[in-house]
PDB file of C-alpha atoms in Angstrom:
ATOM      1  CA  MET A  22       2.166 -23.774   5.683  1.00 37.00           C
ATOM      2  CA  THR A  23       2.154 -20.804   2.658  1.00 41.00           C
ATOM      3  CA  ASN A  24       2.995 -22.164  -0.005  1.00 41.00           C
ATOM      4  CA  PRO A  25       4.980 -19.197  -2.011  1.00 41.00           C
ATOM      5  CA  GLY A  26       3.653 -20.737  -5.521  1.00 43.00           C
ATOM      6  CA  LYS A  27       2.807 -19.811  -8.833  1.00 51.00           C
ATOM      7  CA  GLY A  28      -0.293 -18.396  -7.699  1.00 87.00           C
ATOM      8  CA  ILE A  29       0.941 -15.872  -4.983  1.00 89.00           C
ATOM      9  CA  TYR A  30      -0.313 -12.769  -7.389  1.00 92.00           C
ATOM     10  CA  ASP A  31      -3.732 -14.227  -7.282  1.00 92.00           C
ATOM     11  CA  PRO A  32      -6.717 -12.610  -7.216  1.00 90.00           C
ATOM     12  CA  ALA A  33      -7.994 -15.898  -4.390  1.00 87.00           C
ATOM     13  CA  PHE A  34      -4.395 -16.080  -2.360  1.00 87.00           C
ATOM     14  CA  VAL A  35      -4.178 -12.828  -1.861  1.00 86.00           C
ATOM     15  CA  LYS A  36      -7.611 -12.748  -0.324  1.00 85.00           C
ATOM     16  CA  ASP A  37      -6.831 -15.688   2.477  1.00 83.00           C
ATOM     17  CA  LEU A  38      -2.966 -14.885   3.145  1.00 79.00           C
ATOM     18  CA  PHE A  39      -4.565 -10.571   4.825  1.00 77.00           C
ATOM     19  CA  ASP A  40      -7.717 -12.440   5.706  1.00 78.00           C
ATOM     20  CA  ARG A  41      -5.350 -14.807   8.278  1.00 76.00           C
ATOM     21  CA  CYS A  42      -2.921 -12.116   9.252  1.00 71.00           C
ATOM     22  CA  SER A  43      -5.556  -9.525  10.068  1.00 56.00           C
ATOM     23  CA  THR A  44      -6.051  -9.326  13.209  1.00 60.00           C
ATOM     24  CA  LYS A  45      -2.370  -9.834  14.180  1.00 62.00           C
ATOM     25  CA  TYR A  46      -0.752  -7.239  10.964  1.00 60.00           C
ATOM     26  CA  ILE A  47      -1.499  -3.405  11.816  1.00 57.00           C
ATOM     27  CA  LEU A  48       1.261  -5.149  15.246  1.00 54.00           C
ATOM     28  CA  PHE A  49       2.958  -7.086  13.582  1.00 59.00           C
ATOM     29  CA  SER A  50       3.861  -4.571   9.940  1.00 61.00           C
ATOM     30  CA  TYR A  51       4.973  -1.496  13.305  1.00 54.00           C
ATOM     31  CA  VAL A  52       6.964  -3.316  15.897  1.00 53.00           C
ATOM     32  CA  CYS A  53       8.705  -5.029  12.583  1.00 58.00           C
ATOM     33  CA  SER A  54       8.966  -2.486  10.368  1.00 57.00           C
ATOM     34  CA  MET A  55      10.816  -0.714  13.992  1.00 59.00           C
ATOM     35  CA  GLY A  56       7.997   2.426  12.517  1.00 65.00           C
ATOM     36  CA  PHE A  57       8.932   2.915   8.969  1.00 73.00           C
ATOM     37  CA  THR A  58       5.310   1.810   7.497  1.00 82.00           C
ATOM     38  CA  GLU A  59       3.808   4.480   9.189  1.00 88.00           C
ATOM     39  CA  ARG A  60       6.656   7.493   8.622  1.00 91.00           C
ATOM     40  CA  TRP A  61       5.950   6.365   4.780  1.00 90.00           C
ATOM     41  CA  ARG A  62       2.471   6.109   4.735  1.00 93.00           C
ATOM     42  CA  ARG A  63       2.666  10.061   6.341  1.00 95.00           C
ATOM     43  CA  GLU A  64       5.480  10.122   3.568  1.00 97.00           C
ATOM     44  CA  CYS A  65       3.334   9.796   1.246  1.00 97.00           C
ATOM     45  CA  VAL A  66       0.004  11.778   2.224  1.00 98.00           C
ATOM     46  CA  ASP A  67       2.846  14.574   1.685  1.00 97.00           C
ATOM     47  CA  ALA A  68       3.484  13.560  -1.644  1.00 97.00           C
ATOM     48  CA  LEU A  69       0.136  13.915  -3.242  1.00 98.00           C
ATOM     49  CA  PRO A  70       0.927  17.254  -5.380  1.00 96.00           C
ATOM     50  CA  GLN A  71      -1.331  20.262  -4.253  1.00 92.00           C
ATOM     51  CA  THR A  72      -5.230  19.863  -6.442  1.00 88.00           C
ATOM     52  CA  HIS A  73      -6.307  22.075  -8.461  1.00 79.00           C
ATOM     53  CA  ASP A  74      -9.252  22.530  -6.395  1.00 84.00           C
ATOM     54  CA  THR A  75     -10.590  21.423  -3.086  1.00 90.00           C
ATOM     55  CA  PRO A  76     -11.101  17.424  -2.837  1.00 95.00           C
ATOM     56  CA  GLU A  77     -13.611  16.052  -1.925  1.00 95.00           C
ATOM     57  CA  THR A  78     -13.281  11.912  -3.045  1.00 97.00           C
ATOM     58  CA  CYS A  79     -10.127  10.062  -2.179  1.00 97.00           C
ATOM     59  CA  TYR A  80      -9.419   6.107  -3.023  1.00 97.00           C
ATOM     60  CA  ASP A  81      -7.433   4.382  -0.766  1.00 96.00           C
ATOM     61  CA  LEU A  82      -6.751   1.173  -2.910  1.00 96.00           C
ATOM     62  CA  MET A  83      -5.156  -2.121  -1.267  1.00 93.00           C
ATOM     63  CA  ALA A  84      -6.605  -0.053   1.118  1.00 89.00           C
ATOM     64  CA  GLY A  85      -5.832  -2.731   3.706  1.00 83.00           C
ATOM     65  CA  THR A  86      -6.265  -2.004   7.790  1.00 82.00           C
ATOM     66  CA  GLY A  87      -6.434   0.942   6.560  1.00 85.00           C
ATOM     67  CA  GLU A  88      -4.212   2.854   8.128  1.00 87.00           C
ATOM     68  CA  ILE A  89      -3.266   6.123   6.138  1.00 92.00           C
ATOM     69  CA  TRP A  90      -6.505   7.778   6.321  1.00 90.00           C
ATOM     70  CA  PRO A  91      -5.872  10.199  10.083  1.00 89.00           C
ATOM     71  CA  HIS A  92      -3.326  11.305   7.592  1.00 93.00           C
ATOM     72  CA  VAL A  93      -5.281  11.893   5.054  1.00 95.00           C
ATOM     73  CA  LEU A  94      -7.852  13.437   7.377  1.00 91.00           C
ATOM     74  CA  LYS A  95      -5.774  15.710   8.650  1.00 93.00           C
ATOM     75  CA  ARG A  96      -4.061  17.031   5.577  1.00 96.00           C
ATOM     76  CA  TYR A  97      -7.733  17.411   3.908  1.00 95.00           C
ATOM     77  CA  PRO A  98     -10.244  17.828   7.064  1.00 92.00           C
ATOM     78  CA  ASP A  99     -12.687  19.195   4.389  1.00 92.00           C
ATOM     79  CA  LEU A 100     -12.999  15.765   2.453  1.00 94.00           C
ATOM     80  CA  LYS A 101     -16.595  14.020   1.941  1.00 93.00           C
ATOM     81  CA  LYS A 102     -15.322  10.851   1.281  1.00 93.00           C
ATOM     82  CA  VAL A 103     -12.434   7.901   1.583  1.00 93.00           C
ATOM     83  CA  VAL A 104     -13.428   5.283  -0.541  1.00 92.00           C
ATOM     84  CA  ALA A 105     -11.014   2.053   0.013  1.00 91.00           C
ATOM     85  CA  VAL A 106     -10.603  -0.690  -1.759  1.00 93.00           C
ATOM     86  CA  ASP A 107      -9.471  -3.718  -0.591  1.00 89.00           C
ATOM     87  CA  ILE A 108     -10.111  -7.926  -1.062  1.00 89.00           C
ATOM     88  CA  SER A 109      -9.663  -8.837   2.012  1.00 85.00           C
ATOM     89  CA  SER A 110     -13.056  -8.634   4.635  1.00 77.00           C
ATOM     90  CA  GLY A 111     -10.815  -9.097   7.378  1.00 78.00           C
ATOM     91  CA  MET A 112      -8.121  -6.493   7.374  1.00 77.00           C
ATOM     92  CA  HIS A 113     -10.960  -4.085   6.990  1.00 71.00           C
ATOM     93  CA  LYS A 114     -13.042  -4.990   9.402  1.00 75.00           C
ATOM     94  CA  ARG A 115     -10.313  -4.875  12.037  1.00 73.00           C
ATOM     95  CA  ALA A 116     -10.003  -1.521  11.001  1.00 71.00           C
ATOM     96  CA  LEU A 117     -12.705  -0.410  11.671  1.00 71.00           C
ATOM     97  CA  LYS A 118     -12.182  -2.050  15.558  1.00 68.00           C
ATOM     98  CA  ARG A 119      -9.234  -1.179  16.139  1.00 58.00           C
ATOM     99  CA  LEU A 120      -9.208   2.388  14.398  1.00 55.00           C
ATOM    100  CA  HIS A 121     -11.357   3.894  12.853  1.00 57.00           C
ATOM    101  CA  GLU A 122     -14.756   3.956  14.308  1.00 60.00           C
ATOM    102  CA  MET A 123     -15.364   7.310  15.259  1.00 58.00           C
ATOM    103  CA  ARG A 124     -14.640   7.896  10.979  1.00 67.00           C
ATOM    104  CA  SER A 125     -16.960   5.487  10.285  1.00 68.00           C
ATOM    105  CA  ASP A 126     -19.046   8.649   8.390  1.00 77.00           C
ATOM    106  CA  LYS A 127     -16.158   9.914   6.171  1.00 83.00           C
ATOM    107  CA  ILE A 128     -15.146   6.119   5.796  1.00 85.00           C
ATOM    108  CA  GLY A 129     -16.845   3.667   3.602  1.00 85.00           C
ATOM    109  CA  PHE A 130     -15.982   0.582   1.556  1.00 85.00           C
ATOM    110  CA  ILE A 131     -15.631  -1.427  -1.224  1.00 87.00           C
ATOM    111  CA  GLU A 132     -15.471  -5.048  -0.646  1.00 87.00           C
ATOM    112  CA  ASP A 133     -13.797  -6.531  -4.302  1.00 90.00           C
ATOM    113  CA  ASP A 134     -10.693  -6.852  -6.334  1.00 93.00           C
ATOM    114  CA  VAL A 135      -8.883  -3.321  -7.183  1.00 94.00           C
ATOM    115  CA  LEU A 136      -8.500  -5.125 -10.736  1.00 94.00           C
ATOM    116  CA  ALA A 137     -12.378  -5.617 -11.019  1.00 91.00           C
ATOM    117  CA  SER A 138     -13.523  -3.541 -10.364  1.00 87.00           C
ATOM    118  CA  ASN A 139     -16.234  -0.785 -11.191  1.00 88.00           C
ATOM    119  CA  LEU A 140     -14.603   2.363  -9.514  1.00 94.00           C
ATOM    120  CA  PRO A 141     -16.821   5.193 -12.302  1.00 95.00           C
ATOM    121  CA  ALA A 142     -13.914   7.223 -13.939  1.00 96.00           C
ATOM    122  CA  ALA A 143     -12.919  11.100 -13.366  1.00 96.00           C
ATOM    123  CA  SER A 144     -14.839  10.668  -9.589  1.00 96.00           C
ATOM    124  CA  ALA A 145     -11.461  10.867  -7.719  1.00 97.00           C
ATOM    125  CA  ASP A 146      -9.864  13.774  -6.641  1.00 97.00           C
ATOM    126  CA  LEU A 147      -7.521  11.441  -4.288  1.00 98.00           C
ATOM    127  CA  ILE A 148      -5.679   8.113  -4.830  1.00 98.00           C
ATOM    128  CA  VAL A 149      -3.033   6.861  -2.317  1.00 98.00           C
ATOM    129  CA  SER A 150      -2.295   3.216  -1.687  1.00 97.00           C
ATOM    130  CA  THR A 151       0.766   2.093   0.881  1.00 94.00           C
ATOM    131  CA  PHE A 152       2.127  -1.739   0.726  1.00 90.00           C
ATOM    132  CA  GLY A 153      -0.491  -3.051  -1.655  1.00 90.00           C
ATOM    133  CA  LEU A 154       2.143  -2.711  -5.164  1.00 95.00           C
ATOM    134  CA  LYS A 155       4.445  -5.608  -3.117  1.00 92.00           C
ATOM    135  CA  THR A 156       0.938  -8.333  -4.106  1.00 91.00           C
ATOM    136  CA  PHE A 157       0.730  -7.020  -7.728  1.00 96.00           C
ATOM    137  CA  ASN A 158       3.026  -8.560 -10.972  1.00 95.00           C
ATOM    138  CA  SER A 159       3.813  -6.714 -13.960  1.00 95.00           C
ATOM    139  CA  ASP A 160       0.683  -7.159 -15.515  1.00 96.00           C
ATOM    140  CA  GLN A 161      -1.182  -6.295 -12.570  1.00 96.00           C
ATOM    141  CA  HIS A 162       0.941  -3.167 -12.055  1.00 97.00           C
ATOM    142  CA  GLN A 163      -0.339  -2.715 -15.454  1.00 97.00           C
ATOM    143  CA  LYS A 164      -3.856  -2.135 -15.029  1.00 97.00           C
ATOM    144  CA  LEU A 165      -3.569  -0.345 -11.790  1.00 98.00           C
ATOM    145  CA  ALA A 166      -1.997   1.774 -14.084  1.00 98.00           C
ATOM    146  CA  GLU A 167      -4.793   2.134 -16.680  1.00 97.00           C
ATOM    147  CA  LEU A 168      -7.239   2.119 -14.140  1.00 97.00           C
ATOM    148  CA  THR A 169      -5.753   5.209 -11.663  1.00 98.00           C
ATOM    149  CA  ALA A 170      -5.435   7.428 -15.212  1.00 97.00           C
ATOM    150  CA  SER A 171      -9.106   6.891 -15.719  1.00 97.00           C
ATOM    151  CA  THR A 172     -10.693   7.215 -12.139  1.00 97.00           C
ATOM    152  CA  LEU A 173      -8.621  10.577 -11.189  1.00 97.00           C
ATOM    153  CA  LYS A 174     -10.754  14.068 -12.558  1.00 96.00           C
ATOM    154  CA  ALA A 175      -8.429  16.376 -14.633  1.00 95.00           C
ATOM    155  CA  GLY A 176      -5.902  17.802 -11.981  1.00 95.00           C
ATOM    156  CA  GLY A 177      -6.155  15.279  -9.260  1.00 97.00           C
ATOM    157  CA  SER A 178      -3.588  13.753  -7.752  1.00 98.00           C
ATOM    158  CA  PHE A 179      -2.039  10.341  -6.351  1.00 98.00           C
ATOM    159  CA  CYS A 180       0.616   8.911  -4.500  1.00 98.00           C
ATOM    160  CA  PHE A 181       1.362   5.334  -4.106  1.00 98.00           C
ATOM    161  CA  ILE A 182       4.151   4.291  -1.951  1.00 97.00           C
ATOM    162  CA  GLU A 183       5.477   0.338  -1.472  1.00 93.00           C
ATOM    163  CA  ALA A 184       8.570  -1.321   0.185  1.00 88.00           C
ATOM    164  CA  SER A 185      10.987  -2.225  -2.173  1.00 88.00           C
ATOM    165  CA  ASP A 186      14.425  -3.633  -2.814  1.00 85.00           C
ATOM    166  CA  PRO A 187      17.054  -1.585  -1.538  1.00 82.00           C
ATOM    167  CA  LYS A 188      19.434  -2.849  -4.351  1.00 84.00           C
ATOM    168  CA  GLY A 189      22.656  -0.774  -4.452  1.00 81.00           C
ATOM    169  CA  TRP A 190      23.422  -0.279  -0.844  1.00 76.00           C
ATOM    170  CA  TRP A 191      25.899  -1.442   0.782  1.00 75.00           C
ATOM    171  CA  LEU A 192      23.359  -2.302   3.761  1.00 73.00           C
ATOM    172  CA  ARG A 193      21.098  -4.643   1.240  1.00 75.00           C
ATOM    173  CA  PRO A 194      22.291  -7.210   2.748  1.00 71.00           C
ATOM    174  CA  LEU A 195      21.525  -7.607   5.930  1.00 71.00           C
ATOM    175  CA  TYR A 196      17.785  -5.596   4.875  1.00 71.00           C
ATOM    176  CA  ILE A 197      17.212  -8.765   2.227  1.00 69.00           C
ATOM    177  CA  PHE A 198      18.546 -11.045   5.824  1.00 70.00           C
ATOM    178  CA  TYR A 199      16.013  -8.940   8.167  1.00 66.00           C
ATOM    179  CA  LEU A 200      13.197  -9.584   5.314  1.00 67.00           C
ATOM    180  CA  LYS A 201      13.637 -12.684   4.601  1.00 67.00           C
ATOM    181  CA  GLN A 202      15.265 -14.947   7.733  1.00 65.00           C
ATOM    182  CA  VAL A 203      14.403 -12.041  10.939  1.00 65.00           C
ATOM    183  CA  LEU A 204      10.474 -11.700  10.133  1.00 64.00           C
ATOM    184  CA  PRO A 205      10.099 -15.322   9.423  1.00 62.00           C
ATOM    185  CA  MET A 206      11.649 -16.868  13.113  1.00 65.00           C
ATOM    186  CA  VAL A 207       9.637 -13.748  14.710  1.00 60.00           C
ATOM    187  CA  GLU A 208       6.498 -14.961  13.248  1.00 56.00           C
ATOM    188  CA  LYS A 209       7.279 -19.134  14.007  1.00 61.00           C
ATOM    189  CA  VAL A 210       7.954 -17.863  17.087  1.00 56.00           C
ATOM    190  CA  PHE A 211       4.946 -15.231  18.432  1.00 54.00           C
ATOM    191  CA  LEU A 212       2.718 -16.421  15.666  1.00 52.00           C
ATOM    192  CA  LYS A 213       3.085 -19.927  16.767  1.00 51.00           C
ATOM    193  CA  GLY A 214       4.739 -21.301  13.712  1.00 45.00           C
ATOM    194  CA  ALA A 215       2.444 -19.320  11.039  1.00 49.00           C
ATOM    195  CA  ARG A 216       4.177 -17.745   8.100  1.00 57.00           C
ATOM    196  CA  ASP A 217       1.968 -15.355   6.666  1.00 60.00           C
ATOM    197  CA  PHE A 218       3.956 -12.347   7.125  1.00 62.00           C
ATOM    198  CA  ALA A 219       7.369 -14.799   5.789  1.00 65.00           C
ATOM    199  CA  MET A 220       5.938 -13.726   2.337  1.00 74.00           C
ATOM    200  CA  ILE A 221       6.333 -10.519   2.972  1.00 73.00           C
ATOM    201  CA  GLY A 222      10.164 -10.060   1.599  1.00 72.00           C
ATOM    202  CA  THR A 223       9.076 -12.949  -0.733  1.00 79.00           C
ATOM    203  CA  TYR A 224       6.921 -10.401  -2.481  1.00 83.00           C
ATOM    204  CA  SER A 225       9.310  -6.963  -1.464  1.00 79.00           C
ATOM    205  CA  THR A 226      12.797  -9.047  -3.833  1.00 81.00           C
ATOM    206  CA  ASN A 227      10.340  -9.948  -6.323  1.00 89.00           C
ATOM    207  CA  PHE A 228       9.005  -6.513  -6.624  1.00 92.00           C
ATOM    208  CA  GLY A 229      12.290  -5.214  -7.026  1.00 89.00           C
ATOM    209  CA  ASP A 230      11.091  -0.791  -7.290  1.00 94.00           C
ATOM    210  CA  ALA A 231       7.517   1.525  -8.318  1.00 96.00           C
ATOM    211  CA  SER A 232       9.995   2.276 -11.059  1.00 96.00           C
ATOM    212  CA  ASN A 233       8.550  -0.202 -13.540  1.00 97.00           C
ATOM    213  CA  LEU A 234       5.113   1.682 -12.648  1.00 98.00           C
ATOM    214  CA  ALA A 235       5.697   4.332 -12.694  1.00 98.00           C
ATOM    215  CA  ALA A 236       6.922   4.216 -16.767  1.00 98.00           C
ATOM    216  CA  GLN A 237       3.109   2.552 -16.526  1.00 98.00           C
ATOM    217  CA  LEU A 238       1.546   5.729 -15.174  1.00 98.00           C
ATOM    218  CA  ARG A 239       3.385   8.127 -17.648  1.00 98.00           C
ATOM    219  CA  ALA A 240       2.450   6.059 -20.886  1.00 98.00           C
ATOM    220  CA  GLU A 241      -1.474   6.438 -19.702  1.00 98.00           C
ATOM    221  CA  GLY A 242      -0.300  10.673 -19.512  1.00 97.00           C
ATOM    222  CA  LEU A 243      -0.262  11.184 -16.679  1.00 98.00           C
ATOM    223  CA  ASP A 244       2.278  13.462 -15.327  1.00 97.00           C
ATOM    224  CA  VAL A 245       4.962  11.265 -11.875  1.00 98.00           C
ATOM    225  CA  THR A 246       7.626  11.468  -9.719  1.00 98.00           C
ATOM    226  CA  PHE A 247       9.279   8.849  -8.387  1.00 98.00           C
ATOM    227  CA  ARG A 248      10.817   8.769  -5.215  1.00 97.00           C
ATOM    228  CA  LYS A 249      13.078   6.439  -3.091  1.00 95.00           C
ATOM    229  CA  HIS A 250      12.553   6.796   0.509  1.00 94.00           C
ATOM    230  CA  PHE A 251      15.383   6.269   3.402  1.00 88.00           C
ATOM    231  CA  PHE A 252      17.934   4.327   0.922  1.00 88.00           C
ATOM    232  CA  GLY A 253      15.394   2.847  -1.114  1.00 88.00           C
ATOM    233  CA  CYS A 254      13.960   0.273   1.414  1.00 87.00           C
ATOM    234  CA  ALA A 255      10.440   1.688   0.100  1.00 91.00           C
ATOM    235  CA  THR A 256       9.958   3.858  -2.723  1.00 96.00           C
ATOM    236  CA  SER A 257       6.740   5.317  -4.189  1.00 98.00           C
ATOM    237  CA  VAL A 258       5.330   7.088  -7.680  1.00 98.00           C
ATOM    238  CA  SER A 259       3.441  10.010  -6.949  1.00 98.00           C
ATOM    239  CA  GLY A 260       1.714  12.821  -9.746  1.00 98.00           C
ATOM    240  CA  ARG A 261      -1.104  14.247 -11.036  1.00 96.00           C
ATOM    241  CA  ARG A 262      -3.915  13.983 -14.072  1.00 96.00           C
ATOM    242  CA  PRO A 263      -2.594  16.848 -16.706  1.00 94.00           C
ATOM    243  CA  VAL A 264      -5.624  19.093 -16.684  1.00 89.00           C
ATOM    244  CA  ALA A 265      -6.456  18.853 -20.697  1.00 74.00           C
TER     245      ALA A 265
END
């Protein structure tokens, strides 16, 4: 059983968790979100501000199973490369096997803790991230904000989206019950007693929403827009690095 203790934001813990989840992640996340994860991935790409130049390189941070790649490549058909950065080798192998065998010429992969990676400065036209923010604490979000600011080219754009705690929504108690009670029960019954996906509820409620990250990104000199999606069940931050 997964131990949701102090170490849940430790990179080794996160890698082990998602390596175990990788074979069931695509189906479980789609079915248990009732399709909203796919909708929010599309909205993430749609929210990317227009870049000043034709984008050539996109970084997908905490890339997981790479389900955002088709949306990115549809909007930017002339994109030369999507560089996927993820700590879990299991998630990436699942992505290539299940979704993207025909796109392997455009997909590069870095298996690494994104916050410890050596991404070159001013090397990305686009940066996206879907459903990886919740696995970071506030200090790690600060490092992510610094990485985003340093990695984006001038005029480059970004969008990050994450499942969030919809505080103030009158149906929030039902939503939290679903995250913390229903999903673990589904996992217990259909995934032979595993408790890994039950961490989604813990991570999401600990995360809150993306408003703190928005402030951290602004402090790094980026133009930032914060949005709520479906009453705050997901939130996003998008924007660009200003042209000097």
